[in-house]
């Protein structure tokens, strides 16, 4: 199982909306690298759900429930989407500031390529962020 981070502006699509919807198609990704990341996702992969611009924090954990397929919102027919479902909120929000302050996360895609909407998360990064999310 691989791990990922998916980003959304809460005003466009929030964690609360995913929880309400139970699952959604992750449409609208047009960046080539982010699209390649979507294509690499497999059913059962876990994702951190990150609120970008407003909040700038990991707020929940989602799971890929359908692998990449053509994005119906792309009129050119080049983009792909995956379906994700909400699993659970994180126990403690993990802010971008906390991630940047952790030396072991300096190579994390969210830090290195901050504008990318879908980034891989290594097993070590996943474990560390999960630990940070449960901190009191």
PDB file of C-alpha atoms in Angstrom:
ATOM      1  CA  UNK A   1       0.000   0.000   0.000  1.00  0.00           C
ATOM      2  CA  UNK A   2       1.262   3.434  -0.950  1.00  0.00           C
ATOM      3  CA  UNK A   3       0.532   6.725   0.780  1.00  0.00           C
ATOM      4  CA  UNK A   4      -0.360  10.111  -0.679  1.00  0.00           C
ATOM      5  CA  UNK A   5      -1.332  13.634   0.230  1.00  0.00           C
ATOM      6  CA  UNK A   6      -4.211  15.290  -1.609  1.00  0.00           C
ATOM      7  CA  UNK A   7      -4.800  19.033  -1.333  1.00  0.00           C
ATOM      8  CA  UNK A   8      -7.963  21.047  -1.587  1.00  0.00           C
ATOM      9  CA  UNK A   9      -8.966  24.559  -0.684  1.00  0.00           C
ATOM     10  CA  UNK A  10     -11.709  24.230   1.932  1.00  0.00           C
ATOM     11  CA  UNK A  11     -13.813  26.820   0.101  1.00  0.00           C
ATOM     12  CA  UNK A  12     -13.704  24.600  -3.027  1.00  0.00           C
ATOM     13  CA  UNK A  13     -13.987  21.156  -1.358  1.00  0.00           C
ATOM     14  CA  UNK A  14     -13.425  20.608   2.339  1.00  0.00           C
ATOM     15  CA  UNK A  15     -12.812  17.578   4.534  1.00  0.00           C
ATOM     16  CA  UNK A  16     -16.256  18.182   6.041  1.00  0.00           C
ATOM     17  CA  UNK A  17     -17.765  17.962   2.550  1.00  0.00           C
ATOM     18  CA  UNK A  18     -15.982  14.651   1.879  1.00  0.00           C
ATOM     19  CA  UNK A  19     -17.275  13.284   5.187  1.00  0.00           C
ATOM     20  CA  UNK A  20     -20.813  14.381   4.220  1.00  0.00           C
ATOM     21  CA  UNK A  21     -20.469  12.961   0.677  1.00  0.00           C
ATOM     22  CA  UNK A  22     -18.751   9.787   1.984  1.00  0.00           C
ATOM     23  CA  UNK A  23     -16.783   9.555  -1.282  1.00  0.00           C
ATOM     24  CA  UNK A  24     -15.898  11.748  -4.226  1.00  0.00           C
ATOM     25  CA  UNK A  25     -14.050  11.835  -7.540  1.00  0.00           C
ATOM     26  CA  UNK A  26     -10.804  13.823  -7.236  1.00  0.00           C
ATOM     27  CA  UNK A  27     -11.388  15.827 -10.420  1.00  0.00           C
ATOM     28  CA  UNK A  28      -9.746  18.937 -11.804  1.00  0.00           C
ATOM     29  CA  UNK A  29      -6.090  17.898 -11.524  1.00  0.00           C
ATOM     30  CA  UNK A  30      -4.294  19.222 -14.614  1.00  0.00           C
ATOM     31  CA  UNK A  31      -0.636  19.407 -13.556  1.00  0.00           C
ATOM     32  CA  UNK A  32       1.317  16.635 -15.334  1.00  0.00           C
ATOM     33  CA  UNK A  33       3.228  15.487 -12.247  1.00  0.00           C
ATOM     34  CA  UNK A  34       0.120  15.491 -10.024  1.00  0.00           C
ATOM     35  CA  UNK A  35      -1.721  13.598 -12.764  1.00  0.00           C
ATOM     36  CA  UNK A  36       1.080  10.988 -12.870  1.00  0.00           C
ATOM     37  CA  UNK A  37       0.678  10.636  -9.104  1.00  0.00           C
ATOM     38  CA  UNK A  38      -3.069  10.035  -9.551  1.00  0.00           C
ATOM     39  CA  UNK A  39      -2.291   7.348 -12.148  1.00  0.00           C
ATOM     40  CA  UNK A  40       0.015   5.617  -9.646  1.00  0.00           C
ATOM     41  CA  UNK A  41      -2.688   5.397  -6.959  1.00  0.00           C
ATOM     42  CA  UNK A  42      -4.145   1.968  -6.236  1.00  0.00           C
ATOM     43  CA  UNK A  43      -7.362   0.924  -4.501  1.00  0.00           C
ATOM     44  CA  UNK A  44      -6.658   0.758  -0.765  1.00  0.00           C
ATOM     45  CA  UNK A  45      -3.923   3.414  -0.768  1.00  0.00           C
ATOM     46  CA  UNK A  46      -4.294   5.917   2.083  1.00  0.00           C
ATOM     47  CA  UNK A  47      -4.167   9.687   1.653  1.00  0.00           C
ATOM     48  CA  UNK A  48      -3.725  12.603   3.979  1.00  0.00           C
ATOM     49  CA  UNK A  49      -6.389  15.227   3.217  1.00  0.00           C
ATOM     50  CA  UNK A  50      -4.759  18.658   3.350  1.00  0.00           C
ATOM     51  CA  UNK A  51      -6.558  22.015   3.458  1.00  0.00           C
ATOM     52  CA  UNK A  52      -4.521  24.414   1.330  1.00  0.00           C
ATOM     53  CA  UNK A  53      -4.536  28.221   1.374  1.00  0.00           C
ATOM     54  CA  UNK A  54      -7.062  28.405   4.238  1.00  0.00           C
ATOM     55  CA  UNK A  55      -5.850  26.472   7.264  1.00  0.00           C
ATOM     56  CA  UNK A  56      -2.765  24.914   5.673  1.00  0.00           C
ATOM     57  CA  UNK A  57      -3.056  21.680   7.649  1.00  0.00           C
ATOM     58  CA  UNK A  58      -3.643  17.960   7.372  1.00  0.00           C
ATOM     59  CA  UNK A  59      -7.181  17.401   8.597  1.00  0.00           C
ATOM     60  CA  UNK A  60      -8.101  13.843   7.725  1.00  0.00           C
ATOM     61  CA  UNK A  61      -7.310  10.462   6.222  1.00  0.00           C
ATOM     62  CA  UNK A  62      -8.955   9.201   3.041  1.00  0.00           C
ATOM     63  CA  UNK A  63      -8.676   5.981   1.060  1.00  0.00           C
ATOM     64  CA  UNK A  64      -8.553   5.402  -2.691  1.00  0.00           C
ATOM     65  CA  UNK A  65     -11.625   3.355  -3.639  1.00  0.00           C
ATOM     66  CA  UNK A  66     -11.329   3.524  -7.441  1.00  0.00           C
ATOM     67  CA  UNK A  67      -8.077   3.714  -9.418  1.00  0.00           C
ATOM     68  CA  UNK A  68      -7.415   6.290 -12.149  1.00  0.00           C
ATOM     69  CA  UNK A  69      -9.988   6.736 -14.891  1.00  0.00           C
ATOM     70  CA  UNK A  70     -10.729   9.602 -17.345  1.00  0.00           C
ATOM     71  CA  UNK A  71     -11.713  12.832 -15.593  1.00  0.00           C
ATOM     72  CA  UNK A  72     -15.186  13.746 -16.896  1.00  0.00           C
ATOM     73  CA  UNK A  73     -14.490  17.459 -16.211  1.00  0.00           C
ATOM     74  CA  UNK A  74     -11.619  17.499 -18.763  1.00  0.00           C
ATOM     75  CA  UNK A  75     -12.966  18.460 -22.180  1.00  0.00           C
ATOM     76  CA  UNK A  76      -9.640  17.494 -23.810  1.00  0.00           C
ATOM     77  CA  UNK A  77      -9.867  13.959 -22.425  1.00  0.00           C
ATOM     78  CA  UNK A  78      -6.301  13.882 -21.095  1.00  0.00           C
ATOM     79  CA  UNK A  79      -6.791  14.217 -17.329  1.00  0.00           C
ATOM     80  CA  UNK A  80      -7.573  11.424 -14.896  1.00  0.00           C
ATOM     81  CA  UNK A  81      -9.361  11.231 -11.566  1.00  0.00           C
ATOM     82  CA  UNK A  82      -9.541   8.722  -8.720  1.00  0.00           C
ATOM     83  CA  UNK A  83     -12.333   8.155  -6.230  1.00  0.00           C
ATOM     84  CA  UNK A  84     -11.572   8.592  -2.531  1.00  0.00           C
ATOM     85  CA  UNK A  85     -13.619   8.051   0.599  1.00  0.00           C
ATOM     86  CA  UNK A  86     -13.282   9.616   4.026  1.00  0.00           C
ATOM     87  CA  UNK A  87     -11.793   7.290   6.668  1.00  0.00           C
ATOM     88  CA  UNK A  88     -11.333   9.465   9.744  1.00  0.00           C
ATOM     89  CA  UNK A  89     -10.273  12.924  10.873  1.00  0.00           C
ATOM     90  CA  UNK A  90      -6.776  13.197  12.322  1.00  0.00           C
ATOM     91  CA  UNK A  91      -6.710  13.361  16.110  1.00  0.00           C
ATOM     92  CA  UNK A  92      -4.641  16.551  16.006  1.00  0.00           C
ATOM     93  CA  UNK A  93      -4.365  18.867  12.988  1.00  0.00           C
ATOM     94  CA  UNK A  94      -0.860  18.853  11.494  1.00  0.00           C
ATOM     95  CA  UNK A  95      -0.023  22.335  10.260  1.00  0.00           C
ATOM     96  CA  UNK A  96       2.304  23.225   7.430  1.00  0.00           C
ATOM     97  CA  UNK A  97       4.392  25.146   9.984  1.00  0.00           C
ATOM     98  CA  UNK A  98       4.787  21.981  12.105  1.00  0.00           C
ATOM     99  CA  UNK A  99       5.725  19.958   9.011  1.00  0.00           C
ATOM    100  CA  UNK A 100       8.323  22.557   7.948  1.00  0.00           C
ATOM    101  CA  UNK A 101       9.708  22.637  11.504  1.00  0.00           C
ATOM    102  CA  UNK A 102      10.378  18.866  11.460  1.00  0.00           C
ATOM    103  CA  UNK A 103      13.854  18.209   9.944  1.00  0.00           C
ATOM    104  CA  UNK A 104      12.894  14.642   8.992  1.00  0.00           C
ATOM    105  CA  UNK A 105      10.239  16.070   6.650  1.00  0.00           C
ATOM    106  CA  UNK A 106      12.474  18.452   4.684  1.00  0.00           C
ATOM    107  CA  UNK A 107      12.230  16.151   1.608  1.00  0.00           C
ATOM    108  CA  UNK A 108       8.431  15.781   1.889  1.00  0.00           C
ATOM    109  CA  UNK A 109       6.654  16.733  -1.349  1.00  0.00           C
ATOM    110  CA  UNK A 110       4.401  19.215   0.451  1.00  0.00           C
ATOM    111  CA  UNK A 111       7.523  21.126   1.518  1.00  0.00           C
ATOM    112  CA  UNK A 112       9.586  20.698  -1.654  1.00  0.00           C
ATOM    113  CA  UNK A 113       6.808  21.197  -4.227  1.00  0.00           C
ATOM    114  CA  UNK A 114       4.254  23.185  -2.291  1.00  0.00           C
ATOM    115  CA  UNK A 115       2.019  23.938  -5.285  1.00  0.00           C
ATOM    116  CA  UNK A 116       1.577  20.282  -6.306  1.00  0.00           C
ATOM    117  CA  UNK A 117      -1.937  19.057  -5.449  1.00  0.00           C
ATOM    118  CA  UNK A 118      -1.154  15.326  -5.203  1.00  0.00           C
ATOM    119  CA  UNK A 119       2.139  14.173  -3.680  1.00  0.00           C
ATOM    120  CA  UNK A 120       3.514  10.799  -2.630  1.00  0.00           C
ATOM    121  CA  UNK A 121       4.228  10.217   1.061  1.00  0.00           C
ATOM    122  CA  UNK A 122       6.973   7.748   2.004  1.00  0.00           C
ATOM    123  CA  UNK A 123       6.283   5.121   4.663  1.00  0.00           C
ATOM    124  CA  UNK A 124       8.637   6.948   7.046  1.00  0.00           C
ATOM    125  CA  UNK A 125       6.924  10.297   6.406  1.00  0.00           C
ATOM    126  CA  UNK A 126       3.488   8.698   6.873  1.00  0.00           C
ATOM    127  CA  UNK A 127       4.480   7.168  10.218  1.00  0.00           C
ATOM    128  CA  UNK A 128       5.978  10.440  11.463  1.00  0.00           C
ATOM    129  CA  UNK A 129       2.983  12.549  10.404  1.00  0.00           C
ATOM    130  CA  UNK A 130       0.589   9.995  11.922  1.00  0.00           C
ATOM    131  CA  UNK A 131       2.550  10.315  15.181  1.00  0.00           C
ATOM    132  CA  UNK A 132       2.371  14.134  14.932  1.00  0.00           C
ATOM    133  CA  UNK A 133      -1.383  13.944  14.324  1.00  0.00           C
ATOM    134  CA  UNK A 134      -1.960  12.052  17.563  1.00  0.00           C
ATOM    135  CA  UNK A 135       0.182  14.396  19.694  1.00  0.00           C
ATOM    136  CA  UNK A 136      -1.438  15.907  22.757  1.00  0.00           C
TER     137      UNK A 136
END
